[in-house]
Amino acid sequence: MIRFRLAEIFVDALLKGLENRSLSVEEMQQLAQWAYELCPREPAFQEIYSSLRI
């Protein structure tokens, strides 16, 4: 549960940064990579992982 919650925080930050255009591509990829390391098979995040080629 903690791993999922942390991954969710990273994904939320990524989506807000994307919406605000406040993150670089590298920062977005890093947030997604951290989420992936915590929850690689989480169905809710698969679309994000594949869009960023993780």
mmCIF entry with sequence, helices, sheets and N, C-alpha, C, O atoms, coordinates in Angstrom:
data_MODEL
# 
_entry.id   MODEL 
# 
_entity.id                         1 
_entity.type                       polymer 
_entity.pdbx_number_of_molecules   1 
# 
_entity_poly.entity_id                      1 
_entity_poly.type                           'polypeptide(L)' 
_entity_poly.nstd_linkage                   no 
_entity_poly.nstd_monomer                   no 
_entity_poly.pdbx_seq_one_letter_code       MIRFRLAEIFVDALLKGLENRSLSVEEMQQLAQWAYELCPREPAFQEIYSSLRI 
_entity_poly.pdbx_seq_one_letter_code_can   MIRFRLAEIFVDALLKGLENRSLSVEEMQQLAQWAYELCPREPAFQEIYSSLRI 
_entity_poly.pdbx_strand_id                 A 
# 
loop_
_entity_poly_seq.entity_id 
_entity_poly_seq.num 
_entity_poly_seq.mon_id 
_entity_poly_seq.hetero 
1 1  MET n 
1 2  ILE n 
1 3  ARG n 
1 4  PHE n 
1 5  ARG n 
1 6  LEU n 
1 7  ALA n 
1 8  GLU n 
1 9  ILE n 
1 10 PHE n 
1 11 VAL n 
1 12 ASP n 
1 13 ALA n 
1 14 LEU n 
1 15 LEU n 
1 16 LYS n 
1 17 GLY n 
1 18 LEU n 
1 19 GLU n 
1 20 ASN n 
1 21 ARG n 
1 22 SER n 
1 23 LEU n 
1 24 SER n 
1 25 VAL n 
1 26 GLU n 
1 27 GLU n 
1 28 MET n 
1 29 GLN n 
1 30 GLN n 
1 31 LEU n 
1 32 ALA n 
1 33 GLN n 
1 34 TRP n 
1 35 ALA n 
1 36 TYR n 
1 37 GLU n 
1 38 LEU n 
1 39 CYS n 
1 40 PRO n 
1 41 ARG n 
1 42 GLU n 
1 43 PRO n 
1 44 ALA n 
1 45 PHE n 
1 46 GLN n 
1 47 GLU n 
1 48 ILE n 
1 49 TYR n 
1 50 SER n 
1 51 SER n 
1 52 LEU n 
1 53 ARG n 
1 54 ILE n 
# 
_struct_asym.id          A 
_struct_asym.entity_id   1 
# 
loop_
_struct_conf.conf_type_id 
_struct_conf.id 
_struct_conf.pdbx_PDB_helix_id 
_struct_conf.beg_label_comp_id 
_struct_conf.beg_label_asym_id 
_struct_conf.beg_label_seq_id 
_struct_conf.pdbx_beg_PDB_ins_code 
_struct_conf.end_label_comp_id 
_struct_conf.end_label_asym_id 
_struct_conf.end_label_seq_id 
_struct_conf.pdbx_end_PDB_ins_code 
_struct_conf.beg_auth_comp_id 
_struct_conf.beg_auth_asym_id 
_struct_conf.beg_auth_seq_id 
_struct_conf.end_auth_comp_id 
_struct_conf.end_auth_asym_id 
_struct_conf.end_auth_seq_id 
_struct_conf.pdbx_PDB_helix_class 
_struct_conf.details 
_struct_conf.pdbx_PDB_helix_length 
HELX_P HELX_P1 AA1 ILE A 2  ? ASN A 20 ? ILE A 2  ASN A 20 1 ? 19 
HELX_P HELX_P2 AA2 VAL A 25 ? LEU A 38 ? VAL A 25 LEU A 38 1 ? 14 
HELX_P HELX_P3 AA3 PRO A 43 ? PHE A 45 ? PRO A 43 PHE A 45 5 ? 3  
HELX_P HELX_P4 AA4 GLN A 46 ? SER A 51 ? GLN A 46 SER A 51 1 ? 6  
# 
_struct_conf_type.id          HELX_P 
_struct_conf_type.criteria    ? 
_struct_conf_type.reference   ? 
# 
loop_
_atom_site.group_PDB 
_atom_site.id 
_atom_site.type_symbol 
_atom_site.label_atom_id 
_atom_site.label_alt_id 
_atom_site.label_comp_id 
_atom_site.label_asym_id 
_atom_site.label_entity_id 
_atom_site.label_seq_id 
_atom_site.pdbx_PDB_ins_code 
_atom_site.Cartn_x 
_atom_site.Cartn_y 
_atom_site.Cartn_z 
_atom_site.occupancy 
_atom_site.B_iso_or_equiv 
_atom_site.pdbx_formal_charge 
_atom_site.auth_seq_id 
_atom_site.auth_comp_id 
_atom_site.auth_asym_id 
_atom_site.auth_atom_id 
_atom_site.pdbx_PDB_model_num 
ATOM 1   N N  . MET A 1 1  ? 0.817  -1.199 0.000   1.00 0.00 ? 1  MET A N  1 
ATOM 2   C CA . MET A 1 1  ? 0.000  0.000  0.000   1.00 0.00 ? 1  MET A CA 1 
ATOM 3   C C  . MET A 1 1  ? 0.861  1.264  0.000   1.00 0.00 ? 1  MET A C  1 
ATOM 4   O O  . MET A 1 1  ? 0.534  2.231  -0.688  1.00 0.00 ? 1  MET A O  1 
ATOM 5   N N  . ILE A 1 2  ? 1.940  1.266  0.751   1.00 0.00 ? 2  ILE A N  1 
ATOM 6   C CA . ILE A 1 2  ? 2.817  2.437  0.786   1.00 0.00 ? 2  ILE A CA 1 
ATOM 7   C C  . ILE A 1 2  ? 3.473  2.646  -0.575  1.00 0.00 ? 2  ILE A C  1 
ATOM 8   O O  . ILE A 1 2  ? 3.594  3.776  -1.049  1.00 0.00 ? 2  ILE A O  1 
ATOM 9   N N  . ARG A 1 3  ? 3.895  1.545  -1.200  1.00 0.00 ? 3  ARG A N  1 
ATOM 10  C CA . ARG A 1 3  ? 4.525  1.645  -2.521  1.00 0.00 ? 3  ARG A CA 1 
ATOM 11  C C  . ARG A 1 3  ? 3.551  2.255  -3.527  1.00 0.00 ? 3  ARG A C  1 
ATOM 12  O O  . ARG A 1 3  ? 3.922  3.127  -4.312  1.00 0.00 ? 3  ARG A O  1 
ATOM 13  N N  . PHE A 1 4  ? 2.303  1.787  -3.496  1.00 0.00 ? 4  PHE A N  1 
ATOM 14  C CA . PHE A 1 4  ? 1.294  2.316  -4.412  1.00 0.00 ? 4  PHE A CA 1 
ATOM 15  C C  . PHE A 1 4  ? 1.066  3.799  -4.156  1.00 0.00 ? 4  PHE A C  1 
ATOM 16  O O  . PHE A 1 4  ? 0.996  4.590  -5.097  1.00 0.00 ? 4  PHE A O  1 
ATOM 17  N N  . ARG A 1 5  ? 0.951  4.174  -2.896  1.00 0.00 ? 5  ARG A N  1 
ATOM 18  C CA . ARG A 1 5  ? 0.683  5.585  -2.564  1.00 0.00 ? 5  ARG A CA 1 
ATOM 19  C C  . ARG A 1 5  ? 1.827  6.484  -3.029  1.00 0.00 ? 5  ARG A C  1 
ATOM 20  O O  . ARG A 1 5  ? 1.587  7.563  -3.572  1.00 0.00 ? 5  ARG A O  1 
ATOM 21  N N  . LEU A 1 6  ? 3.068  6.044  -2.819  1.00 0.00 ? 6  LEU A N  1 
ATOM 22  C CA . LEU A 1 6  ? 4.208  6.839  -3.295  1.00 0.00 ? 6  LEU A CA 1 
ATOM 23  C C  . LEU A 1 6  ? 4.196  6.951  -4.819  1.00 0.00 ? 6  LEU A C  1 
ATOM 24  O O  . LEU A 1 6  ? 4.425  8.028  -5.370  1.00 0.00 ? 6  LEU A O  1 
ATOM 25  N N  . ALA A 1 7  ? 3.930  5.843  -5.492  1.00 0.00 ? 7  ALA A N  1 
ATOM 26  C CA . ALA A 1 7  ? 3.858  5.865  -6.957  1.00 0.00 ? 7  ALA A CA 1 
ATOM 27  C C  . ALA A 1 7  ? 2.753  6.811  -7.413  1.00 0.00 ? 7  ALA A C  1 
ATOM 28  O O  . ALA A 1 7  ? 2.921  7.547  -8.385  1.00 0.00 ? 7  ALA A O  1 
ATOM 29  N N  . GLU A 1 8  ? 1.638  6.790  -6.719  1.00 0.00 ? 8  GLU A N  1 
ATOM 30  C CA . GLU A 1 8  ? 0.519  7.670  -7.050  1.00 0.00 ? 8  GLU A CA 1 
ATOM 31  C C  . GLU A 1 8  ? 0.916  9.143  -6.897  1.00 0.00 ? 8  GLU A C  1 
ATOM 32  O O  . GLU A 1 8  ? 0.525  9.981  -7.710  1.00 0.00 ? 8  GLU A O  1 
ATOM 33  N N  . ILE A 1 9  ? 1.683  9.452  -5.866  1.00 0.00 ? 9  ILE A N  1 
ATOM 34  C CA . ILE A 1 9  ? 2.166  10.825 -5.664  1.00 0.00 ? 9  ILE A CA 1 
ATOM 35  C C  . ILE A 1 9  ? 3.060  11.243 -6.830  1.00 0.00 ? 9  ILE A C  1 
ATOM 36  O O  . ILE A 1 9  ? 2.934  12.356 -7.341  1.00 0.00 ? 9  ILE A O  1 
ATOM 37  N N  . PHE A 1 10 ? 3.963  10.352 -7.254  1.00 0.00 ? 10 PHE A N  1 
ATOM 38  C CA . PHE A 1 10 ? 4.837  10.664 -8.389  1.00 0.00 ? 10 PHE A CA 1 
ATOM 39  C C  . PHE A 1 10 ? 4.026  10.881 -9.662  1.00 0.00 ? 10 PHE A C  1 
ATOM 40  O O  . PHE A 1 10 ? 4.295  11.811 -10.422 1.00 0.00 ? 10 PHE A O  1 
ATOM 41  N N  . VAL A 1 11 ? 3.038  10.026 -9.895  1.00 0.00 ? 11 VAL A N  1 
ATOM 42  C CA . VAL A 1 11 ? 2.209  10.156 -11.098 1.00 0.00 ? 11 VAL A CA 1 
ATOM 43  C C  . VAL A 1 11 ? 1.377  11.436 -11.033 1.00 0.00 ? 11 VAL A C  1 
ATOM 44  O O  . VAL A 1 11 ? 1.240  12.130 -12.040 1.00 0.00 ? 11 VAL A O  1 
ATOM 45  N N  . ASP A 1 12 ? 0.830  11.753 -9.884  1.00 0.00 ? 12 ASP A N  1 
ATOM 46  C CA . ASP A 1 12 ? 0.066  12.997 -9.737  1.00 0.00 ? 12 ASP A CA 1 
ATOM 47  C C  . ASP A 1 12 ? 0.942  14.215 -10.018 1.00 0.00 ? 12 ASP A C  1 
ATOM 48  O O  . ASP A 1 12 ? 0.514  15.146 -10.700 1.00 0.00 ? 12 ASP A O  1 
ATOM 49  N N  . ALA A 1 13 ? 2.161  14.209 -9.497  1.00 0.00 ? 13 ALA A N  1 
ATOM 50  C CA . ALA A 1 13 ? 3.091  15.318 -9.748  1.00 0.00 ? 13 ALA A CA 1 
ATOM 51  C C  . ALA A 1 13 ? 3.412  15.411 -11.235 1.00 0.00 ? 13 ALA A C  1 
ATOM 52  O O  . ALA A 1 13 ? 3.496  16.505 -11.792 1.00 0.00 ? 13 ALA A O  1 
ATOM 53  N N  . LEU A 1 14 ? 3.589  14.269 -11.868 1.00 0.00 ? 14 LEU A N  1 
ATOM 54  C CA . LEU A 1 14 ? 3.870  14.234 -13.303 1.00 0.00 ? 14 LEU A CA 1 
ATOM 55  C C  . LEU A 1 14 ? 2.702  14.841 -14.084 1.00 0.00 ? 14 LEU A C  1 
ATOM 56  O O  . LEU A 1 14 ? 2.908  15.673 -14.967 1.00 0.00 ? 14 LEU A O  1 
ATOM 57  N N  . LEU A 1 15 ? 1.485  14.424 -13.757 1.00 0.00 ? 15 LEU A N  1 
ATOM 58  C CA . LEU A 1 15 ? 0.312  14.924 -14.477 1.00 0.00 ? 15 LEU A CA 1 
ATOM 59  C C  . LEU A 1 15 ? 0.095  16.421 -14.252 1.00 0.00 ? 15 LEU A C  1 
ATOM 60  O O  . LEU A 1 15 ? -0.272 17.140 -15.181 1.00 0.00 ? 15 LEU A O  1 
ATOM 61  N N  . LYS A 1 16 ? 0.319  16.889 -13.033 1.00 0.00 ? 16 LYS A N  1 
ATOM 62  C CA . LYS A 1 16 ? 0.191  18.325 -12.765 1.00 0.00 ? 16 LYS A CA 1 
ATOM 63  C C  . LYS A 1 16 ? 1.260  19.110 -13.509 1.00 0.00 ? 16 LYS A C  1 
ATOM 64  O O  . LYS A 1 16 ? 0.988  20.182 -14.048 1.00 0.00 ? 16 LYS A O  1 
ATOM 65  N N  . GLY A 1 17 ? 2.476  18.576 -13.537 1.00 0.00 ? 17 GLY A N  1 
ATOM 66  C CA . GLY A 1 17 ? 3.552  19.229 -14.276 1.00 0.00 ? 17 GLY A CA 1 
ATOM 67  C C  . GLY A 1 17 ? 3.272  19.271 -15.762 1.00 0.00 ? 17 GLY A C  1 
ATOM 68  O O  . GLY A 1 17 ? 3.590  20.253 -16.432 1.00 0.00 ? 17 GLY A O  1 
ATOM 69  N N  . LEU A 1 18 ? 2.683  18.217 -16.274 1.00 0.00 ? 18 LEU A N  1 
ATOM 70  C CA . LEU A 1 18 ? 2.311  18.163 -17.690 1.00 0.00 ? 18 LEU A CA 1 
ATOM 71  C C  . LEU A 1 18 ? 1.221  19.188 -17.983 1.00 0.00 ? 18 LEU A C  1 
ATOM 72  O O  . LEU A 1 18 ? 1.280  19.907 -18.981 1.00 0.00 ? 18 LEU A O  1 
ATOM 73  N N  . GLU A 1 19 ? 0.239  19.245 -17.111 1.00 0.00 ? 19 GLU A N  1 
ATOM 74  C CA . GLU A 1 19 ? -0.869 20.185 -17.270 1.00 0.00 ? 19 GLU A CA 1 
ATOM 75  C C  . GLU A 1 19 ? -0.377 21.633 -17.227 1.00 0.00 ? 19 GLU A C  1 
ATOM 76  O O  . GLU A 1 19 ? -0.814 22.466 -18.021 1.00 0.00 ? 19 GLU A O  1 
ATOM 77  N N  . ASN A 1 20 ? 0.528  21.925 -16.304 1.00 0.00 ? 20 ASN A N  1 
ATOM 78  C CA . ASN A 1 20 ? 1.053  23.289 -16.132 1.00 0.00 ? 20 ASN A CA 1 
ATOM 79  C C  . ASN A 1 20 ? 2.231  23.600 -17.040 1.00 0.00 ? 20 ASN A C  1 
ATOM 80  O O  . ASN A 1 20 ? 2.672  24.745 -17.140 1.00 0.00 ? 20 ASN A O  1 
ATOM 81  N N  . ARG A 1 21 ? 2.732  22.566 -17.699 1.00 0.00 ? 21 ARG A N  1 
ATOM 82  C CA . ARG A 1 21 ? 3.938  22.693 -18.526 1.00 0.00 ? 21 ARG A CA 1 
ATOM 83  C C  . ARG A 1 21 ? 5.110  23.228 -17.704 1.00 0.00 ? 21 ARG A C  1 
ATOM 84  O O  . ARG A 1 21 ? 5.901  24.049 -18.169 1.00 0.00 ? 21 ARG A O  1 
ATOM 85  N N  . SER A 1 22 ? 5.194  22.736 -16.472 1.00 0.00 ? 22 SER A N  1 
ATOM 86  C CA . SER A 1 22 ? 6.228  23.228 -15.561 1.00 0.00 ? 22 SER A CA 1 
ATOM 87  C C  . SER A 1 22 ? 7.389  22.254 -15.384 1.00 0.00 ? 22 SER A C  1 
ATOM 88  O O  . SER A 1 22 ? 8.340  22.549 -14.660 1.00 0.00 ? 22 SER A O  1 
ATOM 89  N N  . LEU A 1 23 ? 7.318  21.089 -16.044 1.00 0.00 ? 23 LEU A N  1 
ATOM 90  C CA . LEU A 1 23 ? 8.387  20.098 -15.920 1.00 0.00 ? 23 LEU A CA 1 
ATOM 91  C C  . LEU A 1 23 ? 9.046  19.859 -17.272 1.00 0.00 ? 23 LEU A C  1 
ATOM 92  O O  . LEU A 1 23 ? 8.404  19.926 -18.320 1.00 0.00 ? 23 LEU A O  1 
ATOM 93  N N  . SER A 1 24 ? 10.318 19.583 -17.219 1.00 0.00 ? 24 SER A N  1 
ATOM 94  C CA . SER A 1 24 ? 11.015 19.196 -18.444 1.00 0.00 ? 24 SER A CA 1 
ATOM 95  C C  . SER A 1 24 ? 10.675 17.741 -18.758 1.00 0.00 ? 24 SER A C  1 
ATOM 96  O O  . SER A 1 24 ? 10.136 17.025 -17.914 1.00 0.00 ? 24 SER A O  1 
ATOM 97  N N  . VAL A 1 25 ? 10.987 17.321 -19.955 1.00 0.00 ? 25 VAL A N  1 
ATOM 98  C CA . VAL A 1 25 ? 10.762 15.925 -20.346 1.00 0.00 ? 25 VAL A CA 1 
ATOM 99  C C  . VAL A 1 25 ? 11.539 14.998 -19.421 1.00 0.00 ? 25 VAL A C  1 
ATOM 100 O O  . VAL A 1 25 ? 11.034 13.950 -19.018 1.00 0.00 ? 25 VAL A O  1 
ATOM 101 N N  . GLU A 1 26 ? 12.760 15.382 -19.088 1.00 0.00 ? 26 GLU A N  1 
ATOM 102 C CA . GLU A 1 26 ? 13.589 14.558 -18.207 1.00 0.00 ? 26 GLU A CA 1 
ATOM 103 C C  . GLU A 1 26 ? 12.954 14.413 -16.825 1.00 0.00 ? 26 GLU A C  1 
ATOM 104 O O  . GLU A 1 26 ? 12.972 13.330 -16.241 1.00 0.00 ? 26 GLU A O  1 
ATOM 105 N N  . GLU A 1 27 ? 12.399 15.496 -16.308 1.00 0.00 ? 27 GLU A N  1 
ATOM 106 C CA . GLU A 1 27 ? 11.748 15.440 -14.994 1.00 0.00 ? 27 GLU A CA 1 
ATOM 107 C C  . GLU A 1 27 ? 10.503 14.552 -15.036 1.00 0.00 ? 27 GLU A C  1 
ATOM 108 O O  . GLU A 1 27 ? 10.246 13.792 -14.103 1.00 0.00 ? 27 GLU A O  1 
ATOM 109 N N  . MET A 1 28 ? 9.737  14.652 -16.117 1.00 0.00 ? 28 MET A N  1 
ATOM 110 C CA . MET A 1 28 ? 8.556  13.798 -16.256 1.00 0.00 ? 28 MET A CA 1 
ATOM 111 C C  . MET A 1 28 ? 8.961  12.334 -16.341 1.00 0.00 ? 28 MET A C  1 
ATOM 112 O O  . MET A 1 28 ? 8.340  11.478 -15.711 1.00 0.00 ? 28 MET A O  1 
ATOM 113 N N  . GLN A 1 29 ? 9.990  12.048 -17.111 1.00 0.00 ? 29 GLN A N  1 
ATOM 114 C CA . GLN A 1 29 ? 10.462 10.674 -17.228 1.00 0.00 ? 29 GLN A CA 1 
ATOM 115 C C  . GLN A 1 29 ? 10.968 10.148 -15.888 1.00 0.00 ? 29 GLN A C  1 
ATOM 116 O O  . GLN A 1 29 ? 10.748 8.983  -15.556 1.00 0.00 ? 29 GLN A O  1 
ATOM 117 N N  . GLN A 1 30 ? 11.638 10.992 -15.126 1.00 0.00 ? 30 GLN A N  1 
ATOM 118 C CA . GLN A 1 30 ? 12.147 10.561 -13.823 1.00 0.00 ? 30 GLN A CA 1 
ATOM 119 C C  . GLN A 1 30 ? 11.005 10.233 -12.863 1.00 0.00 ? 30 GLN A C  1 
ATOM 120 O O  . GLN A 1 30 ? 11.053 9.218  -12.168 1.00 0.00 ? 30 GLN A O  1 
ATOM 121 N N  . LEU A 1 31 ? 9.987  11.078 -12.819 1.00 0.00 ? 31 LEU A N  1 
ATOM 122 C CA . LEU A 1 31 ? 8.836  10.801 -11.956 1.00 0.00 ? 31 LEU A CA 1 
ATOM 123 C C  . LEU A 1 31 ? 8.157  9.490  -12.357 1.00 0.00 ? 31 LEU A C  1 
ATOM 124 O O  . LEU A 1 31 ? 7.798  8.682  -11.501 1.00 0.00 ? 31 LEU A O  1 
ATOM 125 N N  . ALA A 1 32 ? 7.988  9.289  -13.652 1.00 0.00 ? 32 ALA A N  1 
ATOM 126 C CA . ALA A 1 32 ? 7.375  8.045  -14.131 1.00 0.00 ? 32 ALA A CA 1 
ATOM 127 C C  . ALA A 1 32 ? 8.261  6.847  -13.818 1.00 0.00 ? 32 ALA A C  1 
ATOM 128 O O  . ALA A 1 32 ? 7.760  5.780  -13.464 1.00 0.00 ? 32 ALA A O  1 
ATOM 129 N N  . GLN A 1 33 ? 9.561  7.013  -13.944 1.00 0.00 ? 33 GLN A N  1 
ATOM 130 C CA . GLN A 1 33 ? 10.490 5.914  -13.650 1.00 0.00 ? 33 GLN A CA 1 
ATOM 131 C C  . GLN A 1 33 ? 10.405 5.518  -12.175 1.00 0.00 ? 33 GLN A C  1 
ATOM 132 O O  . GLN A 1 33 ? 10.400 4.331  -11.849 1.00 0.00 ? 33 GLN A O  1 
ATOM 133 N N  . TRP A 1 34 ? 10.339 6.501  -11.295 1.00 0.00 ? 34 TRP A N  1 
ATOM 134 C CA . TRP A 1 34 ? 10.210 6.202  -9.865  1.00 0.00 ? 34 TRP A CA 1 
ATOM 135 C C  . TRP A 1 34 ? 8.909  5.455  -9.591  1.00 0.00 ? 34 TRP A C  1 
ATOM 136 O O  . TRP A 1 34 ? 8.893  4.486  -8.832  1.00 0.00 ? 34 TRP A O  1 
ATOM 137 N N  . ALA A 1 35 ? 7.816  5.907  -10.212 1.00 0.00 ? 35 ALA A N  1 
ATOM 138 C CA . ALA A 1 35 ? 6.535  5.214  -10.036 1.00 0.00 ? 35 ALA A CA 1 
ATOM 139 C C  . ALA A 1 35 ? 6.639  3.779  -10.546 1.00 0.00 ? 35 ALA A C  1 
ATOM 140 O O  . ALA A 1 35 ? 6.143  2.848  -9.911  1.00 0.00 ? 35 ALA A O  1 
ATOM 141 N N  . TYR A 1 36 ? 7.281  3.610  -11.689 1.00 0.00 ? 36 TYR A N  1 
ATOM 142 C CA . TYR A 1 36 ? 7.441  2.275  -12.276 1.00 0.00 ? 36 TYR A CA 1 
ATOM 143 C C  . TYR A 1 36 ? 8.254  1.359  -11.368 1.00 0.00 ? 36 TYR A C  1 
ATOM 144 O O  . TYR A 1 36 ? 7.925  0.183  -11.208 1.00 0.00 ? 36 TYR A O  1 
ATOM 145 N N  . GLU A 1 37 ? 9.309  1.896  -10.777 1.00 0.00 ? 37 GLU A N  1 
ATOM 146 C CA . GLU A 1 37 ? 10.141 1.086  -9.881  1.00 0.00 ? 37 GLU A CA 1 
ATOM 147 C C  . GLU A 1 37 ? 9.343  0.598  -8.671  1.00 0.00 ? 37 GLU A C  1 
ATOM 148 O O  . GLU A 1 37 ? 9.603  -0.482 -8.142  1.00 0.00 ? 37 GLU A O  1 
ATOM 149 N N  . LEU A 1 38 ? 8.379  1.398  -8.242  1.00 0.00 ? 38 LEU A N  1 
ATOM 150 C CA . LEU A 1 38 ? 7.555  1.019  -7.094  1.00 0.00 ? 38 LEU A CA 1 
ATOM 151 C C  . LEU A 1 38 ? 6.403  0.090  -7.480  1.00 0.00 ? 38 LEU A C  1 
ATOM 152 O O  . LEU A 1 38 ? 6.073  -0.834 -6.737  1.00 0.00 ? 38 LEU A O  1 
ATOM 153 N N  . CYS A 1 39 ? 5.799  0.333  -8.627  1.00 0.00 ? 39 CYS A N  1 
ATOM 154 C CA . CYS A 1 39 ? 4.605  -0.428 -9.050  1.00 0.00 ? 39 CYS A CA 1 
ATOM 155 C C  . CYS A 1 39 ? 4.652  -0.705 -10.552 1.00 0.00 ? 39 CYS A C  1 
ATOM 156 O O  . CYS A 1 39 ? 3.878  -0.116 -11.306 1.00 0.00 ? 39 CYS A O  1 
ATOM 157 N N  . PRO A 1 40 ? 5.538  -1.581 -10.998 1.00 0.00 ? 40 PRO A N  1 
ATOM 158 C CA . PRO A 1 40 ? 5.697  -1.789 -12.440 1.00 0.00 ? 40 PRO A CA 1 
ATOM 159 C C  . PRO A 1 40 ? 4.481  -2.390 -13.138 1.00 0.00 ? 40 PRO A C  1 
ATOM 160 O O  . PRO A 1 40 ? 4.305  -2.187 -14.340 1.00 0.00 ? 40 PRO A O  1 
ATOM 161 N N  . ARG A 1 41 ? 3.651  -3.115 -12.424 1.00 0.00 ? 41 ARG A N  1 
ATOM 162 C CA . ARG A 1 41 ? 2.515  -3.785 -13.063 1.00 0.00 ? 41 ARG A CA 1 
ATOM 163 C C  . ARG A 1 41 ? 1.165  -3.168 -12.709 1.00 0.00 ? 41 ARG A C  1 
ATOM 164 O O  . ARG A 1 41 ? 0.120  -3.761 -12.973 1.00 0.00 ? 41 ARG A O  1 
ATOM 165 N N  . GLU A 1 42 ? 1.188  -1.997 -12.123 1.00 0.00 ? 42 GLU A N  1 
ATOM 166 C CA . GLU A 1 42 ? -0.062 -1.353 -11.719 1.00 0.00 ? 42 GLU A CA 1 
ATOM 167 C C  . GLU A 1 42 ? -0.857 -0.930 -12.964 1.00 0.00 ? 42 GLU A C  1 
ATOM 168 O O  . GLU A 1 42 ? -0.398 -0.082 -13.729 1.00 0.00 ? 42 GLU A O  1 
ATOM 169 N N  . PRO A 1 43 ? -2.043 -1.515 -13.170 1.00 0.00 ? 43 PRO A N  1 
ATOM 170 C CA . PRO A 1 43 ? -2.834 -1.198 -14.364 1.00 0.00 ? 43 PRO A CA 1 
ATOM 171 C C  . PRO A 1 43 ? -3.165 0.293  -14.502 1.00 0.00 ? 43 PRO A C  1 
ATOM 172 O O  . PRO A 1 43 ? -3.232 0.810  -15.617 1.00 0.00 ? 43 PRO A O  1 
ATOM 173 N N  . ALA A 1 44 ? -3.369 0.973  -13.393 1.00 0.00 ? 44 ALA A N  1 
ATOM 174 C CA . ALA A 1 44 ? -3.730 2.392  -13.448 1.00 0.00 ? 44 ALA A CA 1 
ATOM 175 C C  . ALA A 1 44 ? -2.633 3.259  -14.049 1.00 0.00 ? 44 ALA A C  1 
ATOM 176 O O  . ALA A 1 44 ? -2.907 4.361  -14.526 1.00 0.00 ? 44 ALA A O  1 
ATOM 177 N N  . PHE A 1 45 ? -1.394 2.776  -14.031 1.00 0.00 ? 45 PHE A N  1 
ATOM 178 C CA . PHE A 1 45 ? -0.266 3.579  -14.505 1.00 0.00 ? 45 PHE A CA 1 
ATOM 179 C C  . PHE A 1 45 ? 0.283  3.122  -15.856 1.00 0.00 ? 45 PHE A C  1 
ATOM 180 O O  . PHE A 1 45 ? 1.190  3.757  -16.394 1.00 0.00 ? 45 PHE A O  1 
ATOM 181 N N  . GLN A 1 46 ? -0.244 2.044  -16.408 1.00 0.00 ? 46 GLN A N  1 
ATOM 182 C CA . GLN A 1 46 ? 0.333  1.468  -17.626 1.00 0.00 ? 46 GLN A CA 1 
ATOM 183 C C  . GLN A 1 46 ? 0.340  2.441  -18.805 1.00 0.00 ? 46 GLN A C  1 
ATOM 184 O O  . GLN A 1 46 ? 1.311  2.488  -19.560 1.00 0.00 ? 46 GLN A O  1 
ATOM 185 N N  . GLU A 1 47 ? -0.719 3.206  -18.967 1.00 0.00 ? 47 GLU A N  1 
ATOM 186 C CA . GLU A 1 47 ? -0.783 4.152  -20.085 1.00 0.00 ? 47 GLU A CA 1 
ATOM 187 C C  . GLU A 1 47 ? 0.323  5.206  -19.967 1.00 0.00 ? 47 GLU A C  1 
ATOM 188 O O  . GLU A 1 47 ? 0.939  5.581  -20.965 1.00 0.00 ? 47 GLU A O  1 
ATOM 189 N N  . ILE A 1 48 ? 0.562  5.669  -18.768 1.00 0.00 ? 48 ILE A N  1 
ATOM 190 C CA . ILE A 1 48 ? 1.621  6.662  -18.539 1.00 0.00 ? 48 ILE A CA 1 
ATOM 191 C C  . ILE A 1 48 ? 2.979  6.049  -18.829 1.00 0.00 ? 48 ILE A C  1 
ATOM 192 O O  . ILE A 1 48 ? 3.812  6.663  -19.496 1.00 0.00 ? 48 ILE A O  1 
ATOM 193 N N  . TYR A 1 49 ? 3.207  4.835  -18.328 1.00 0.00 ? 49 TYR A N  1 
ATOM 194 C CA . TYR A 1 49 ? 4.484  4.165  -18.571 1.00 0.00 ? 49 TYR A CA 1 
ATOM 195 C C  . TYR A 1 49 ? 4.729  4.005  -20.067 1.00 0.00 ? 49 TYR A C  1 
ATOM 196 O O  . TYR A 1 49 ? 5.823  4.286  -20.557 1.00 0.00 ? 49 TYR A O  1 
ATOM 197 N N  . SER A 1 50 ? 3.714  3.556  -20.783 1.00 0.00 ? 50 SER A N  1 
ATOM 198 C CA . SER A 1 50 ? 3.928  3.321  -22.210 1.00 0.00 ? 50 SER A CA 1 
ATOM 199 C C  . SER A 1 50 ? 4.082  4.625  -22.976 1.00 0.00 ? 50 SER A C  1 
ATOM 200 O O  . SER A 1 50 ? 4.849  4.674  -23.938 1.00 0.00 ? 50 SER A O  1 
ATOM 201 N N  . SER A 1 51 ? 3.370  5.698  -22.580 1.00 0.00 ? 51 SER A N  1 
ATOM 202 C CA . SER A 1 51 ? 3.544  6.980  -23.278 1.00 0.00 ? 51 SER A CA 1 
ATOM 203 C C  . SER A 1 51 ? 4.948  7.538  -23.115 1.00 0.00 ? 51 SER A C  1 
ATOM 204 O O  . SER A 1 51 ? 5.467  8.205  -24.011 1.00 0.00 ? 51 SER A O  1 
ATOM 205 N N  . LEU A 1 52 ? 5.563  7.263  -21.965 1.00 0.00 ? 52 LEU A N  1 
ATOM 206 C CA . LEU A 1 52 ? 6.924  7.753  -21.727 1.00 0.00 ? 52 LEU A CA 1 
ATOM 207 C C  . LEU A 1 52 ? 7.969  6.677  -22.020 1.00 0.00 ? 52 LEU A C  1 
ATOM 208 O O  . LEU A 1 52 ? 9.152  6.841  -21.721 1.00 0.00 ? 52 LEU A O  1 
ATOM 209 N N  . ARG A 1 53 ? 7.511  5.584  -22.606 1.00 0.00 ? 53 ARG A N  1 
ATOM 210 C CA . ARG A 1 53 ? 8.387  4.478  -23.034 1.00 0.00 ? 53 ARG A CA 1 
ATOM 211 C C  . ARG A 1 53 ? 9.216  3.903  -21.891 1.00 0.00 ? 53 ARG A C  1 
ATOM 212 O O  . ARG A 1 53 ? 10.431 3.728  -21.989 1.00 0.00 ? 53 ARG A O  1 
ATOM 213 N N  . ILE A 1 54 ? 8.509  3.619  -20.812 1.00 0.00 ? 54 ILE A N  1 
ATOM 214 C CA . ILE A 1 54 ? 9.167  3.016  -19.643 1.00 0.00 ? 54 ILE A CA 1 
ATOM 215 C C  . ILE A 1 54 ? 8.748  1.561  -19.575 1.00 0.00 ? 54 ILE A C  1 
ATOM 216 O O  . ILE A 1 54 ? 9.172  0.838  -18.673 1.00 0.00 ? 54 ILE A O  1 
# 
